Short mmCIF file of C-alpha atoms in Angstrom, two decimals:
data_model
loop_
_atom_site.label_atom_id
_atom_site.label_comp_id
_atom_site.label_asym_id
_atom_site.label_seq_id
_atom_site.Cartn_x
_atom_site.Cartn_y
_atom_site.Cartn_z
CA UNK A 230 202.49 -6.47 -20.63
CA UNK A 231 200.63 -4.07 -22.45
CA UNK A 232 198.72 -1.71 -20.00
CA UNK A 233 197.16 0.59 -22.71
CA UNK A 234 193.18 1.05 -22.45
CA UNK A 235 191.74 0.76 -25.11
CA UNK A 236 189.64 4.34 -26.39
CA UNK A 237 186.28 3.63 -26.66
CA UNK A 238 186.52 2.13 -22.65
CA UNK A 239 184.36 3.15 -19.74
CA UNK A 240 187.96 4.91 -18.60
CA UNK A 241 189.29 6.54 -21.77
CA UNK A 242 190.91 9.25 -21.23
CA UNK A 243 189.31 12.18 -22.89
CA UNK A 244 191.89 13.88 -25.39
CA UNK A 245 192.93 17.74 -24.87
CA UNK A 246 190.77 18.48 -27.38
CA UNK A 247 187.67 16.82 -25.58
CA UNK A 248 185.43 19.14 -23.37
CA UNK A 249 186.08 17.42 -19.65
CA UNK A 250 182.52 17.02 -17.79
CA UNK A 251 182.61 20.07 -16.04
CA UNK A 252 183.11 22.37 -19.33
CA UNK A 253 180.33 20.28 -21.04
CA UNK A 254 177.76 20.70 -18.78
CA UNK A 255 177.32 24.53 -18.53
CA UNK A 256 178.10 24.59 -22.26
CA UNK A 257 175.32 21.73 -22.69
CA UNK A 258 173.19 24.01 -20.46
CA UNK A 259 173.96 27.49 -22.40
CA UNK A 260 172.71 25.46 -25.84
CA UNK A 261 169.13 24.58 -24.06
CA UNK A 262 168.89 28.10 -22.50
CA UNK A 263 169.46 29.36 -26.34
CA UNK A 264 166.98 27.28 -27.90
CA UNK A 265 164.32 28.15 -25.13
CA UNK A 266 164.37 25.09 -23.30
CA UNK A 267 164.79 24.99 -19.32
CA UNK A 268 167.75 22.60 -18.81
CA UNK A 269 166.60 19.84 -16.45
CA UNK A 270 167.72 19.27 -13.10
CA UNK A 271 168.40 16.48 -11.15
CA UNK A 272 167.30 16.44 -7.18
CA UNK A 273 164.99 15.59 -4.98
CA UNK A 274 161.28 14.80 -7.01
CA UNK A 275 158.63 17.42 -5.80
CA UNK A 276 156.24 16.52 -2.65
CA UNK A 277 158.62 13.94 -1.43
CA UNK A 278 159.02 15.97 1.82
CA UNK A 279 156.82 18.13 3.82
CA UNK A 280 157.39 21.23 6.58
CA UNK A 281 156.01 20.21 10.21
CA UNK A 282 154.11 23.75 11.44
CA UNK A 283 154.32 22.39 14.92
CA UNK A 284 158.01 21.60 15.02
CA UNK A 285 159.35 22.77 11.94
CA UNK A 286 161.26 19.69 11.10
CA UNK A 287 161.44 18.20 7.49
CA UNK A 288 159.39 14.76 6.96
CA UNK A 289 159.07 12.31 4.72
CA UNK A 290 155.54 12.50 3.64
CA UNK A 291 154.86 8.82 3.32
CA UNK A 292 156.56 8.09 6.69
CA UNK A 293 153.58 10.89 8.05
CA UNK A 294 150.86 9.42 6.11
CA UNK A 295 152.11 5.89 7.40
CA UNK A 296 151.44 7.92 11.33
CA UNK A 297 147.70 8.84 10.06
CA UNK A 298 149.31 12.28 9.74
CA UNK A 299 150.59 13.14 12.46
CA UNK A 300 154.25 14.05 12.58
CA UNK A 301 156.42 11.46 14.37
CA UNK A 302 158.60 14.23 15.87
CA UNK A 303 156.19 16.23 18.05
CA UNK A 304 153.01 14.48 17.53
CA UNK A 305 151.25 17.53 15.38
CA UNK A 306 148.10 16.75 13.85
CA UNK A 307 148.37 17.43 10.40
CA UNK A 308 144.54 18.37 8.11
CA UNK A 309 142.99 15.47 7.23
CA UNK A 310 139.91 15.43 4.53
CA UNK A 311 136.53 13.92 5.24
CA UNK A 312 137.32 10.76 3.12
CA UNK A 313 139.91 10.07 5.02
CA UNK A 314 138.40 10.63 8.33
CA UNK A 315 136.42 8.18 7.27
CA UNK A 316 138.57 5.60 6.41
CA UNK A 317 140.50 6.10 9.85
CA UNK A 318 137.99 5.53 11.99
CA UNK A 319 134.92 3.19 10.10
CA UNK A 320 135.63 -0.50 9.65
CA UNK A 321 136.98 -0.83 6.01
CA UNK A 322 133.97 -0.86 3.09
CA UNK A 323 131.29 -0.45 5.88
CA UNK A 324 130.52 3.32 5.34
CA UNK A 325 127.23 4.05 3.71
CA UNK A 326 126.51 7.86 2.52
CA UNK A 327 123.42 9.48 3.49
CA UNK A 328 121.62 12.39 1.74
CA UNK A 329 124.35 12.94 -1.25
CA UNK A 330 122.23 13.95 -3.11
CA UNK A 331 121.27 17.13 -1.02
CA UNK A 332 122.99 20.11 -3.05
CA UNK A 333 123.59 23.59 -2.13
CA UNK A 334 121.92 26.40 -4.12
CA UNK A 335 122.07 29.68 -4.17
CA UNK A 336 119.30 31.58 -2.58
CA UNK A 337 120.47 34.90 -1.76
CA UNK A 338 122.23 35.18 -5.00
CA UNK A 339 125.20 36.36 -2.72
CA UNK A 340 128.14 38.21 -4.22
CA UNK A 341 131.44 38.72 -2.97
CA UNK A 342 134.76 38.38 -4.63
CA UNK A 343 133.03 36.13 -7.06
CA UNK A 344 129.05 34.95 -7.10
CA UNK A 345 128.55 32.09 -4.46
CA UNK A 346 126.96 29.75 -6.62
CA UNK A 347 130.40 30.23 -9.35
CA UNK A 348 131.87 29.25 -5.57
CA UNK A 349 130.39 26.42 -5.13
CA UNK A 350 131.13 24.77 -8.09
CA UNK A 351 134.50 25.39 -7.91
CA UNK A 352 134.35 24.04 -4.24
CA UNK A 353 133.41 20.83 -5.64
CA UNK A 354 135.64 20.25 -8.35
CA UNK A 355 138.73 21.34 -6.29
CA UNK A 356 137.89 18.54 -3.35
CA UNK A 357 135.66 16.65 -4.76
CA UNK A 358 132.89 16.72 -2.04
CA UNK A 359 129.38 18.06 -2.48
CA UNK A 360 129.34 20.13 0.72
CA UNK A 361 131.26 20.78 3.54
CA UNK A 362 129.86 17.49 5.31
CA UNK A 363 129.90 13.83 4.22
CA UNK A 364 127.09 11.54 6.68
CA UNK A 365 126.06 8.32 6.51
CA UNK A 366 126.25 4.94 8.88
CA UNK A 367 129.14 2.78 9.46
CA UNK A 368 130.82 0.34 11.95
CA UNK A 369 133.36 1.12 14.35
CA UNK A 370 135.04 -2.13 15.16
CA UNK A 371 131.62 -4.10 14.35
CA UNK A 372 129.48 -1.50 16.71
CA UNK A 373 127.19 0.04 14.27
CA UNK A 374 127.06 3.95 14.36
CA UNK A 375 125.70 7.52 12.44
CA UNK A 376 128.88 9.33 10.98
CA UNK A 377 129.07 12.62 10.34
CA UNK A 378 132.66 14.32 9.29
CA UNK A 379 133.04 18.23 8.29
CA UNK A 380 135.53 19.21 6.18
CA UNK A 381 137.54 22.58 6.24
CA UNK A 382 138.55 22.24 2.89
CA UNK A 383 135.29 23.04 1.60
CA UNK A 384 134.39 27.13 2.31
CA UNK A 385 136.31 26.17 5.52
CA UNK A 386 133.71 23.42 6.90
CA UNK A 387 131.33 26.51 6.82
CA UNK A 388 127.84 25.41 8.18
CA UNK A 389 124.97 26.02 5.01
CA UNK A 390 121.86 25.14 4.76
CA UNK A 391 123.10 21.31 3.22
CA UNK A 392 125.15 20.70 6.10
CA UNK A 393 122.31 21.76 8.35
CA UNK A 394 120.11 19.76 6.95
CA UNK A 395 122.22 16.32 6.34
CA UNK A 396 123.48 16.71 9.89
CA UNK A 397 119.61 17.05 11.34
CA UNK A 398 118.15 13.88 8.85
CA UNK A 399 121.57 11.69 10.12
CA UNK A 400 120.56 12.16 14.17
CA UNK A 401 116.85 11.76 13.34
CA UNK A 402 118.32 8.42 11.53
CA UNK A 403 120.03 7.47 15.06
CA UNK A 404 117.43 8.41 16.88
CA UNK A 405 114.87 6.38 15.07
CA UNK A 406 117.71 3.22 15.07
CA UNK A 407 118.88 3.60 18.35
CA UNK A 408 122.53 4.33 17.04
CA UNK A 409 125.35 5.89 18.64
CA UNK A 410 125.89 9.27 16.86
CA UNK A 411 129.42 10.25 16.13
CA UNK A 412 130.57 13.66 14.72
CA UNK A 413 133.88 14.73 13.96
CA UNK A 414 134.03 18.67 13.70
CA UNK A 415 136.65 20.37 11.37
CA UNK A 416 134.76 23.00 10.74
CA UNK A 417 136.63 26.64 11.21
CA UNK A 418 134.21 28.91 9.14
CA UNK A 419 130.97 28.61 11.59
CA UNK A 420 127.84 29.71 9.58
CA UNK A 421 128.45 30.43 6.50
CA UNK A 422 127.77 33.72 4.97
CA UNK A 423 127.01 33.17 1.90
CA UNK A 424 123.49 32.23 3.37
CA UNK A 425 122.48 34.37 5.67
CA UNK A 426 120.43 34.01 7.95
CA UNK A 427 119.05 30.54 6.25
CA UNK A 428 122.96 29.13 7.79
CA UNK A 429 122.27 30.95 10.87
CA UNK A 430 119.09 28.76 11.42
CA UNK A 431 120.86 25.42 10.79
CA UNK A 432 122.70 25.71 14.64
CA UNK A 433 118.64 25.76 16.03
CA UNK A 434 117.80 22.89 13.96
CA UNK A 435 120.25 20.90 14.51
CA UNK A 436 120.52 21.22 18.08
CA UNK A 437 117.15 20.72 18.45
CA UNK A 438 117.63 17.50 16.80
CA UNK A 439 119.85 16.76 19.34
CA UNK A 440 118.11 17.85 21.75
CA UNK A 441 115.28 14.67 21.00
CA UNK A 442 117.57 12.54 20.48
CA UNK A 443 119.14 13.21 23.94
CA UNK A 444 115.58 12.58 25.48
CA UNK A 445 115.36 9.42 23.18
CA UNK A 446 118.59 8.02 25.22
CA UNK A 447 120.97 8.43 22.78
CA UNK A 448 124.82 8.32 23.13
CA UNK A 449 126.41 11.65 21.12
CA UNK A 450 130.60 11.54 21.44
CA UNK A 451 131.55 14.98 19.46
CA UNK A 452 135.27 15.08 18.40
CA UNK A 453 137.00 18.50 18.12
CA UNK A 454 140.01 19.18 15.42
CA UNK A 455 141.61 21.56 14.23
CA UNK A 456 140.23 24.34 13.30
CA UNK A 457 136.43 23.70 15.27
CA UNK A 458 134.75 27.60 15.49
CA UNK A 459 132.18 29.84 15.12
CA UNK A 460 128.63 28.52 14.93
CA UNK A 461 129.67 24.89 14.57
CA UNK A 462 131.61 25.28 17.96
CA UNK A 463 128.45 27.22 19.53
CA UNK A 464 125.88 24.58 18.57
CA UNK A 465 126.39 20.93 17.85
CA UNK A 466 130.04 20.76 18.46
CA UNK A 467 129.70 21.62 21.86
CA UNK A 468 126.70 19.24 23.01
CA UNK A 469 128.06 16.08 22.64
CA UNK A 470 127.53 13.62 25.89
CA UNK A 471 130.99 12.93 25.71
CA UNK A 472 133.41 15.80 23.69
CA UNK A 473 136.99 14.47 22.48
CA UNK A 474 139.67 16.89 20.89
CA UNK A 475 142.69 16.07 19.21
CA UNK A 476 145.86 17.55 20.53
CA UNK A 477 146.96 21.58 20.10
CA UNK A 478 143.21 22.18 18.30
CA UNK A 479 141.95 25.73 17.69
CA UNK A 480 138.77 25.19 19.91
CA UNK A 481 136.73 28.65 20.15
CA UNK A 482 133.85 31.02 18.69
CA UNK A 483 135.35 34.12 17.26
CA UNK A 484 139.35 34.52 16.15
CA UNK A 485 141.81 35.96 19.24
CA UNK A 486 141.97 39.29 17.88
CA UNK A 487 138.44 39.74 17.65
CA UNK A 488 137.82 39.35 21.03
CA UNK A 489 141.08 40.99 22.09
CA UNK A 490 139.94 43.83 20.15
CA UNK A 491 135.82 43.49 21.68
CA UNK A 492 136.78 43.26 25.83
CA UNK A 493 140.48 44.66 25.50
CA UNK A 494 142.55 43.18 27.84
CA UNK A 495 144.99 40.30 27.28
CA UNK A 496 144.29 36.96 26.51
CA UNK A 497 145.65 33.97 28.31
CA UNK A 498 148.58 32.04 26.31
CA UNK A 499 146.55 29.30 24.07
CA UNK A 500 143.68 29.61 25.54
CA UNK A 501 141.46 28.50 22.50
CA UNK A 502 143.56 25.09 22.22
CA UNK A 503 142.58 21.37 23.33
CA UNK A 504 144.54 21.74 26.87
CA UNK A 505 143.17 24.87 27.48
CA UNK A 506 140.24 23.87 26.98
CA UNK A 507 140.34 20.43 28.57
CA UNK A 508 141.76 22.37 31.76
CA UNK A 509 138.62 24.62 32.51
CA UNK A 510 136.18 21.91 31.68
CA UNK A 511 134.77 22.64 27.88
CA UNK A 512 136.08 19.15 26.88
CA UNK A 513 136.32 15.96 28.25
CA UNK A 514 139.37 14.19 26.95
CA UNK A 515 142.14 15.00 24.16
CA UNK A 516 142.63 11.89 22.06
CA UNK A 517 145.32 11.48 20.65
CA UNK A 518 144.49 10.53 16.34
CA UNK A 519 145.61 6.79 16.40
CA UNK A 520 143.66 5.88 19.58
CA UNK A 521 140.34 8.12 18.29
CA UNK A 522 138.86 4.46 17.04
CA UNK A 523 140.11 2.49 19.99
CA UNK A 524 138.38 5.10 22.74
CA UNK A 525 135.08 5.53 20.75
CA UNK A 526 134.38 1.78 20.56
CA UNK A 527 135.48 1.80 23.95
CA UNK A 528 132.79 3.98 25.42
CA UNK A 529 130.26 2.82 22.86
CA UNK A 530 130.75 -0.52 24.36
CA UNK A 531 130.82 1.10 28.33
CA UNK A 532 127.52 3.16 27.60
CA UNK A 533 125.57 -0.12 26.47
CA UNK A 534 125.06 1.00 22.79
#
């Protein structure tokens, strides 16, 4: 029987003259180097995988995103952006946007770095949000409800004059509808800056809108994530009728070292975070991210609203 295979066969043997693979490739990959060309590399496609800063373990992105991002491992709450706050905890397609069309200006003409209104525009084209708030109404498993979601993508979730004011005109909007008021906090800038005093003002305001709203009988359920500080955490943040956090979330008013620095002595072991804080009474329950829908229709439904 004739056992020869024939030469131009999947299994040819290559002759002694023929490079084998391994002499081709780096050859193959000398050539591109000389012509100025990056020789391309197979692996693992970029953004596939992601780094866990609570546990450190390696995770498939889509298998987090698939957990509302939060990583199956240790249960760390990964950012999540205002949109998709949003869409987490509204009934699909029932969120209507309030007061877009409220912009920031610049009325200090404030200069750092760079000028804050050359800031602000590049705020909004990098996430795509007007401000560092997005309000409106919505439903929450067919309960209807005033939304409010900061952002710290945007100048950190820094409290301005817009957010001030969008935040105040979406309780007066409750409290004229008798809605249950809902405001998740991811805000880790406080006021911002930029502003001045005009930012400082916004924490009166809007707690004073609050404040009637309260006396009007309405229902306020604040939720705290990571990071919640500064004058967001010292006004509205902090006055809800019922306050939620998520898990491990930096809860507090100024940074650690600040105040380690300001009354110099140590500082207990996490004691800005959601247990901390849930210990000594500044919160009433840590909710875990999947069950944040579940428990506010839940209490909606046990307050009568």
């Amino acid at each position: 029987m004739d056992t020869t295979i024939p030469a131009d066969s999947a299994g040819a043997t290559p002759s002694p003259d023929s490079p084998t693979p391994n002499e081709g490739a780096p050859a193959a990959a000398s050539a591109a180097t000389a012509a100025g060309k990056t020789p391309r590399r197979k692996g693992v496609p970029e953004g596939l995988w992601l780094k866990c800063d609570g546990c450190g373990a390696s995770l498939y992105r889509k298998e987090v995103q698939q957990q509302l991002n939060v990583c199956p491992k240790c249960n760390h709450h990964f950012y999540v952006g205002a949109r998709e706050r949003i869409s987490q905890v509204l009934d699909e397609g029932t969120f209507e946007p309030m007061n877009e069309e409220l912009m920031p200006t610049d009325p200090l003409e404030f200069k750092d770095r760079r000028p804050y209104a050359e800031r602000l525009v590049g705020e909004q084209k990098r996430t795509g949000l007007t401000d560092a708030v997005l309000t409106g109404t919505g439903m929450i498993r067919a309960r209807r409800v005033a939304f409010a979601v900061t952002d710290s993508a945007f100048i950190m979730g820094s409290m301005g004059s817009v957010v001030g004011e969008r935040l105040t005109r979406l309780i007066e909007r409750a409290t004229e509808q008798n809605l249950a008021l809902i405001i998740i906090s991811a805000s880790g800038g406080g006021a911002r800056m930029h502003e001045g005093i005009l930012s400082l003002m916004q924490m009166a305001k809007v707690s004073a809108a609050l404040a009637r709203y309260h006396e009007a009988g309405g229902l306020f359920i604040s939720v705290l994530t990571n990071p919640t500080m500064g004058g967001v955490a010292a006004s509205f943040a902090s006055l809800g009728d019922l306050v939620f956090a998520e898990p491990k979330a930096l809860i507090g008013f100024a940074g650690p070292r600040t105040i380690k620095a300001t009354i110099g002595i140590e500082l207990p072991e996490g004691f800005q975070t959601s247990e901390f804080l849930l210990e000594h009474g500044y919160i009433d329950r840590i909710v875990h991210r999947r069950s944040l829908k579940t428990e506010i229709a839940s209490v909606i439904d046990y307050c009568g609203k």
